[in-house]
Coordinates of C-alpha atoms in Angstrom, one line a residue:
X51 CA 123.2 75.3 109.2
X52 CA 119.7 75.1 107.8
X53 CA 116.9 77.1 108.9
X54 CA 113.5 75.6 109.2
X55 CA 111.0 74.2 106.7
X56 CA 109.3 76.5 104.4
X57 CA 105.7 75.9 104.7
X58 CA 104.5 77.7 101.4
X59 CA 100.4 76.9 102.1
X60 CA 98.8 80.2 102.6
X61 CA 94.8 80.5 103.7
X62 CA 92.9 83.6 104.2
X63 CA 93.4 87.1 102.9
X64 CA 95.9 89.1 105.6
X65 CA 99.7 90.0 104.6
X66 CA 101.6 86.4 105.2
X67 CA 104.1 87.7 107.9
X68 CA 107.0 85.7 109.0
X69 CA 110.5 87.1 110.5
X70 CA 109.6 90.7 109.5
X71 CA 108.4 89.6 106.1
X72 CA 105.6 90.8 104.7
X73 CA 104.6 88.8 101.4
X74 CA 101.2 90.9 100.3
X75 CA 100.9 89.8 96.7
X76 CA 99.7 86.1 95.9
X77 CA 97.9 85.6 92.9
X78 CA 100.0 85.6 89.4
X79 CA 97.5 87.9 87.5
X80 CA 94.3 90.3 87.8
X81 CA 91.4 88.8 87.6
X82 CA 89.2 89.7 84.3
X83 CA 86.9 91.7 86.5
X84 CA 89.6 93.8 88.0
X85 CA 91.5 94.8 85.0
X86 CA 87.9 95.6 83.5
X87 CA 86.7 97.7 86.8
X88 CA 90.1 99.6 87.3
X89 CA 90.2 100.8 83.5
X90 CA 87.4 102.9 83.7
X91 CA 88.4 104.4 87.7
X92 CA 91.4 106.2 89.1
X93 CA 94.6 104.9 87.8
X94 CA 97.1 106.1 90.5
X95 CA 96.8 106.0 94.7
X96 CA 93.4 107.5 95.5
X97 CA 91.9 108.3 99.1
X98 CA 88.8 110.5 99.9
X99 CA 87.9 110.9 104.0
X100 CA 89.7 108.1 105.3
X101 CA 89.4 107.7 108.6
X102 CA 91.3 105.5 111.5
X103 CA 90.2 104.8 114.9
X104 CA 92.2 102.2 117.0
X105 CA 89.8 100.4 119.7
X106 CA 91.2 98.3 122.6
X107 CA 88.1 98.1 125.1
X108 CA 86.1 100.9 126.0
X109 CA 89.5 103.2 125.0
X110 CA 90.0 104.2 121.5
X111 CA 92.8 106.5 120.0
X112 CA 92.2 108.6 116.4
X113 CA 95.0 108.1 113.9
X114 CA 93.8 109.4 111.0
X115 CA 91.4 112.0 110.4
X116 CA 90.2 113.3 106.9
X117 CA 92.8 112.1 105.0
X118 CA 92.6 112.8 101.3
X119 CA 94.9 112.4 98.6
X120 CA 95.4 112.1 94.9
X121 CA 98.5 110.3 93.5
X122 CA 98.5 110.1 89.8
X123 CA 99.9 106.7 88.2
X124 CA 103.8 106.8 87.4
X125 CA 104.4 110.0 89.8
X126 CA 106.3 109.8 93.1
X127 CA 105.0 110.8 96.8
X128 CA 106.3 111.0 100.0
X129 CA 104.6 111.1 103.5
X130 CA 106.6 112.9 106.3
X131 CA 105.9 114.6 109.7
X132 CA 106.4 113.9 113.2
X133 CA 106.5 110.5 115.0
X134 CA 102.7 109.4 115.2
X135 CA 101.6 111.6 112.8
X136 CA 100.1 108.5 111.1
X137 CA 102.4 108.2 108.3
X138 CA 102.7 104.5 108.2
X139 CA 99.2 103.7 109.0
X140 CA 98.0 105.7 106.0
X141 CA 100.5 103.5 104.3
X142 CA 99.2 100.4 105.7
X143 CA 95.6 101.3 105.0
X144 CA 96.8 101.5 100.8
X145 CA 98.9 97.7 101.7
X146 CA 95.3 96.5 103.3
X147 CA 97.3 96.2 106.4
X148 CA 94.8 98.4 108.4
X149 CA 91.0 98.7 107.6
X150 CA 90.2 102.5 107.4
X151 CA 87.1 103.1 109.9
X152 CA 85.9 105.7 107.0
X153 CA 86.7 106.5 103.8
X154 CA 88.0 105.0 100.4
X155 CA 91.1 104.0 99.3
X156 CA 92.0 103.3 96.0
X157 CA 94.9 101.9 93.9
X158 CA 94.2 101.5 90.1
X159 CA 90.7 101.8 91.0
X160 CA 90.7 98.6 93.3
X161 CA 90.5 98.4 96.7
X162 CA 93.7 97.5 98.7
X163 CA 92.2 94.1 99.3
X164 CA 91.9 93.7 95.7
X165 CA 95.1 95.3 95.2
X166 CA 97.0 93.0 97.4
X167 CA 94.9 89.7 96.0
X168 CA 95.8 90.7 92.5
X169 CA 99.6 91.6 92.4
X170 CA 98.7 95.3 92.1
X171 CA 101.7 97.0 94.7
X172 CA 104.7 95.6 96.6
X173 CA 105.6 96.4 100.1
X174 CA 109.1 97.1 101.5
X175 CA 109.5 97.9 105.2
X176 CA 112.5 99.4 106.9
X177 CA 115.1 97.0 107.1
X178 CA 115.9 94.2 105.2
X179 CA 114.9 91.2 107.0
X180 CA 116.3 88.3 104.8
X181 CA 116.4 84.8 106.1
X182 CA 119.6 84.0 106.9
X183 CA 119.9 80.2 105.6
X184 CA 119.0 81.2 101.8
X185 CA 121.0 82.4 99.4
X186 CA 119.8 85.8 98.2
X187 CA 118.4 84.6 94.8
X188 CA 116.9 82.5 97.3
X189 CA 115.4 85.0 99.2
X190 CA 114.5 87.6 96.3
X191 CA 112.8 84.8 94.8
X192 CA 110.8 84.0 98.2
X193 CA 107.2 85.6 97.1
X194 CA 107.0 84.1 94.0
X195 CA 107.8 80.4 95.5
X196 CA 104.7 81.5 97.8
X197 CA 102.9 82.1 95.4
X198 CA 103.6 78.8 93.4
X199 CA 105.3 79.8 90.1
X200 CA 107.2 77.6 88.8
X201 CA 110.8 77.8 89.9
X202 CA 112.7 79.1 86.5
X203 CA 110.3 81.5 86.4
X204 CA 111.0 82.5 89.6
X205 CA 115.1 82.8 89.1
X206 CA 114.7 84.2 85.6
X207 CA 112.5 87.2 87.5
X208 CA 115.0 87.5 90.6
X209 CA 118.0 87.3 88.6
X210 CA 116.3 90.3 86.3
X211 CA 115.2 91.7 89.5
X212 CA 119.5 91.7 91.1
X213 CA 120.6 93.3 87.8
X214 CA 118.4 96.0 88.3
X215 CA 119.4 97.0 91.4
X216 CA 123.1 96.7 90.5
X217 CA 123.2 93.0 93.0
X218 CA 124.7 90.8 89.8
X219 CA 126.8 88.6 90.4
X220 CA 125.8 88.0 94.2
X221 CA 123.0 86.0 93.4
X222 CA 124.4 83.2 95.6
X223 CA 125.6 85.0 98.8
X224 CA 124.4 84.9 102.2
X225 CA 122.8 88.0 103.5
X226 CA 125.6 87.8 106.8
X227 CA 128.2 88.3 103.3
X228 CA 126.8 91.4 102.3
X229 CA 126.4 95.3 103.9
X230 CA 123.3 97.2 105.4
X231 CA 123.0 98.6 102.0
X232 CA 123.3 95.8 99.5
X233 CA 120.7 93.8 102.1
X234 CA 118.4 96.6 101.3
X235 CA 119.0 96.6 97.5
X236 CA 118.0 93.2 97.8
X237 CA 114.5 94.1 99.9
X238 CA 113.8 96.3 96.8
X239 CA 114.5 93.2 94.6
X240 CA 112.0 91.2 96.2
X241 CA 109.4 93.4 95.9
X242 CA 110.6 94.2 92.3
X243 CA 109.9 90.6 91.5
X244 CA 106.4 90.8 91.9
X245 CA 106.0 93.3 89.0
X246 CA 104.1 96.1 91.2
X247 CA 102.3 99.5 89.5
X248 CA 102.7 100.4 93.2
X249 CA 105.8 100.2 95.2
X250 CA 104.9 101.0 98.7
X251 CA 107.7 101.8 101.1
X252 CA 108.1 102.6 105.2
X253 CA 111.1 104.6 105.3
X254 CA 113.3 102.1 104.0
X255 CA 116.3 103.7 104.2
X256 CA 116.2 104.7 108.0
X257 CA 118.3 102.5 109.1
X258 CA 121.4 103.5 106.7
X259 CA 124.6 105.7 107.4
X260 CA 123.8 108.8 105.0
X261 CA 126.6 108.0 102.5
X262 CA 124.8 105.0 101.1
X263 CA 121.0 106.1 101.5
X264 CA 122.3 108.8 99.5
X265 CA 123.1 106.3 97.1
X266 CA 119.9 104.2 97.1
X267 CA 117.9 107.4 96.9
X268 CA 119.1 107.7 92.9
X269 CA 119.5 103.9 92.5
X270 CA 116.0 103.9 93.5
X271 CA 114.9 106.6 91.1
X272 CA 116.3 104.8 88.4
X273 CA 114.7 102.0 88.7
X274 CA 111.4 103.8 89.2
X275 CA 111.8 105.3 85.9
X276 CA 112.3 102.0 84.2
X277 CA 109.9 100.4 85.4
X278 CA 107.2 103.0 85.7
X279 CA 105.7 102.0 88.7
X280 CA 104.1 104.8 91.6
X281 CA 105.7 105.5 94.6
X282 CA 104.4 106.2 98.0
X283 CA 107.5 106.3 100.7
X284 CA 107.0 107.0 104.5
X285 CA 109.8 109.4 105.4
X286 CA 111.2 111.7 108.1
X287 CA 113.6 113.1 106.0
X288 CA 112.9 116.3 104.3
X289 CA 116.1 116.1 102.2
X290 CA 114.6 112.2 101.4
X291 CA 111.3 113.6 100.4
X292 CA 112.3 116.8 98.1
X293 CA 114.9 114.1 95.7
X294 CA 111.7 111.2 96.2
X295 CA 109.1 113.2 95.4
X296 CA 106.8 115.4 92.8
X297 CA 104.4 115.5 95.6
X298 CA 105.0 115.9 99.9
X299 CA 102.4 115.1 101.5
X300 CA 102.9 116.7 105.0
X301 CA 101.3 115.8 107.9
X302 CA 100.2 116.9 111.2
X303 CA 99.5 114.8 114.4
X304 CA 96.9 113.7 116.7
X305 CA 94.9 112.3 114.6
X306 CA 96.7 112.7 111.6
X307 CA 95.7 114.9 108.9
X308 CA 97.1 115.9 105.8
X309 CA 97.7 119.8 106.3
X310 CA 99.7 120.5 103.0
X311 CA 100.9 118.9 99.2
X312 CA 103.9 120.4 98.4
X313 CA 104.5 120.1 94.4
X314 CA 108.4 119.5 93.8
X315 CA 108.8 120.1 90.0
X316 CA 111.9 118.4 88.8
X317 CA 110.6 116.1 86.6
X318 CA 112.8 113.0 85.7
X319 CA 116.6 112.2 84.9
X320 CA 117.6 113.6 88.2
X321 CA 121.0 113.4 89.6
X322 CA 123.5 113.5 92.9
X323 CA 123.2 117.1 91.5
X324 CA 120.1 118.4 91.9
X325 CA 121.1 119.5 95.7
X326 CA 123.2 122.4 94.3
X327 CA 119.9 122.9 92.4
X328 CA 118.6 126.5 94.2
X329 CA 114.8 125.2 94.2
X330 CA 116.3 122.4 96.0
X331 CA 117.0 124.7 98.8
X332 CA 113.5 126.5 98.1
X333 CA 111.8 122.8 98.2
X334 CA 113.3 122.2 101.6
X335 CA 112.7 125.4 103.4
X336 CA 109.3 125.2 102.2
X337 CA 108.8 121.9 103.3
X338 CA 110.9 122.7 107.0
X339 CA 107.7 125.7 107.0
X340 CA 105.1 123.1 106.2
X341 CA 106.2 120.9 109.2
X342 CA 106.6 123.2 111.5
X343 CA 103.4 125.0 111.0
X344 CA 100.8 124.6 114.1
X345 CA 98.0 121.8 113.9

């Protein structure tokens, strides 16, 4: 049965958001102005004193407090701590999702809004909402239909988008004909087809039985490394964060603070074996510290 018409006309500047899709990126290319801005400023993820209050009324609740960070372009970083630490909203300020209340945040020297206007970093949420009348070409393709390129342009980049996350050859299968974990190959696909320096990501892999996030975790490694692009992933894992990371960023609740950067030194090439590594058991009881430290 068909679902319902696609209206692809798009106004204003906030995330399009539609059955738990977020489609953040729009314009085909960076603006002359941008690339000419972010050449001579910080290349990776960059905030200094961001701050996020939440107002309803006369009541107002303190998510983030302080919250500084330095990601350099290419590297990996993870964000973990407790539930309503912040984690995701520091996330969302970066995706332009939530205005910080103070601060700066940065991503190739543009601001998020910039960012998101000018195909900078892709978004991928946990799950892998698909919508279940299209094919998934069809649905991997979704953001660049939205954003009006033309459509063998768009297959040639979701087909080269399925090959890379090891999907070929399902190209025209309904997401009810595939598991949890191919669905979520196929999230990472979509955002792959926009091309991001930035691949943002809110624990994406939550929702997955440990055999096959274990899986994803070093499909998604690979892919990092040939494609080169930064990653900032929202975690609770500390297992997740040591094989996703060369930095942990850990941090603390009410309102969220960064409280420690943990430096994870394995470089690149890494494989299903790094967990006999013994720094990987150093990594995680350092980290287990880290979290469990006071406020």
């Amino acid at each position: 049965m068909r679902g319902p018409a696609l209206s692809l006309a798009f106004e204003g500047r906030r995330p399009w958001h539609w059955m738990g899709l977020d489609i953040v990126m729009l314009n085909a290319f960076p603006d002359e102005a941008t690339r000419v801005r972010a050449a001579t400023l910080p290349a990776g993820l960059y905030a200094d004193g961001i701050d996020v209050v939440f107002r309803r009324g006369s009541h107002s609740v303190q998510a983030l407090k302080d919250c500084s960070l330095d990601i350099p372009r290419g590297s990996w970083a993870t964000l973990i701590g407790a539930s309503g630490c912040g984690k995701s909203t520091l996330l969302r300020v970066f995706a332009d999702i939530v205005k910080p209340t103070a601060g700066t945040a940065l991503l190739h020297g543009v601001s998020p809004a910039e960012a998101r206007a000018n195909r900078i970093y892709a978004l991928v949420q946990q799950g892998s909402t698909m919508l279940p009348w299209r094919s998934i070409i069809d649905n991997v393709a979704l953001g660049l239909e939205i954003s009006g390129l033309p459509k063998s342009t768009r297959y040639a980049r979701a087909e080269e988008a399925l090959a890379l996350v090891g999907l070929k050859g399902f190209e025209k299968s309904l997401p009810s004909e595939l598991s949890g974990g191919m669905r979520q190959r196929a999230a990472i696909a979509r955002a792959l087809t926009l091309r991001p320096r930035f691949l943002l990501m809110d624990e994406p892999f939550g929702a997955l039985d440990e055999i096959t996030r274990d899986r994803l975790h070093f499909e998604l490694l690979r892919i990092l490394e040939e494609t080169g692009a930064t990653l900032l992933l929202v975690t609770h894992s500390i297992s997740e964060a040591v094989i996703l990371s060369d930095k942990v960023i850990v941090m603390t609740p009410r309102p969220g603070r960064i409280s420690e950067i943990i430096e994870v030194d394995f470089g690149r090439g890494r494989t299903p074996d790094l967990r006999g590594d013994p720094r990987f058991v150093q990594y995680e009881a350092q980290l287990r510290r880290a979290l469990h430290q006071p406020a």
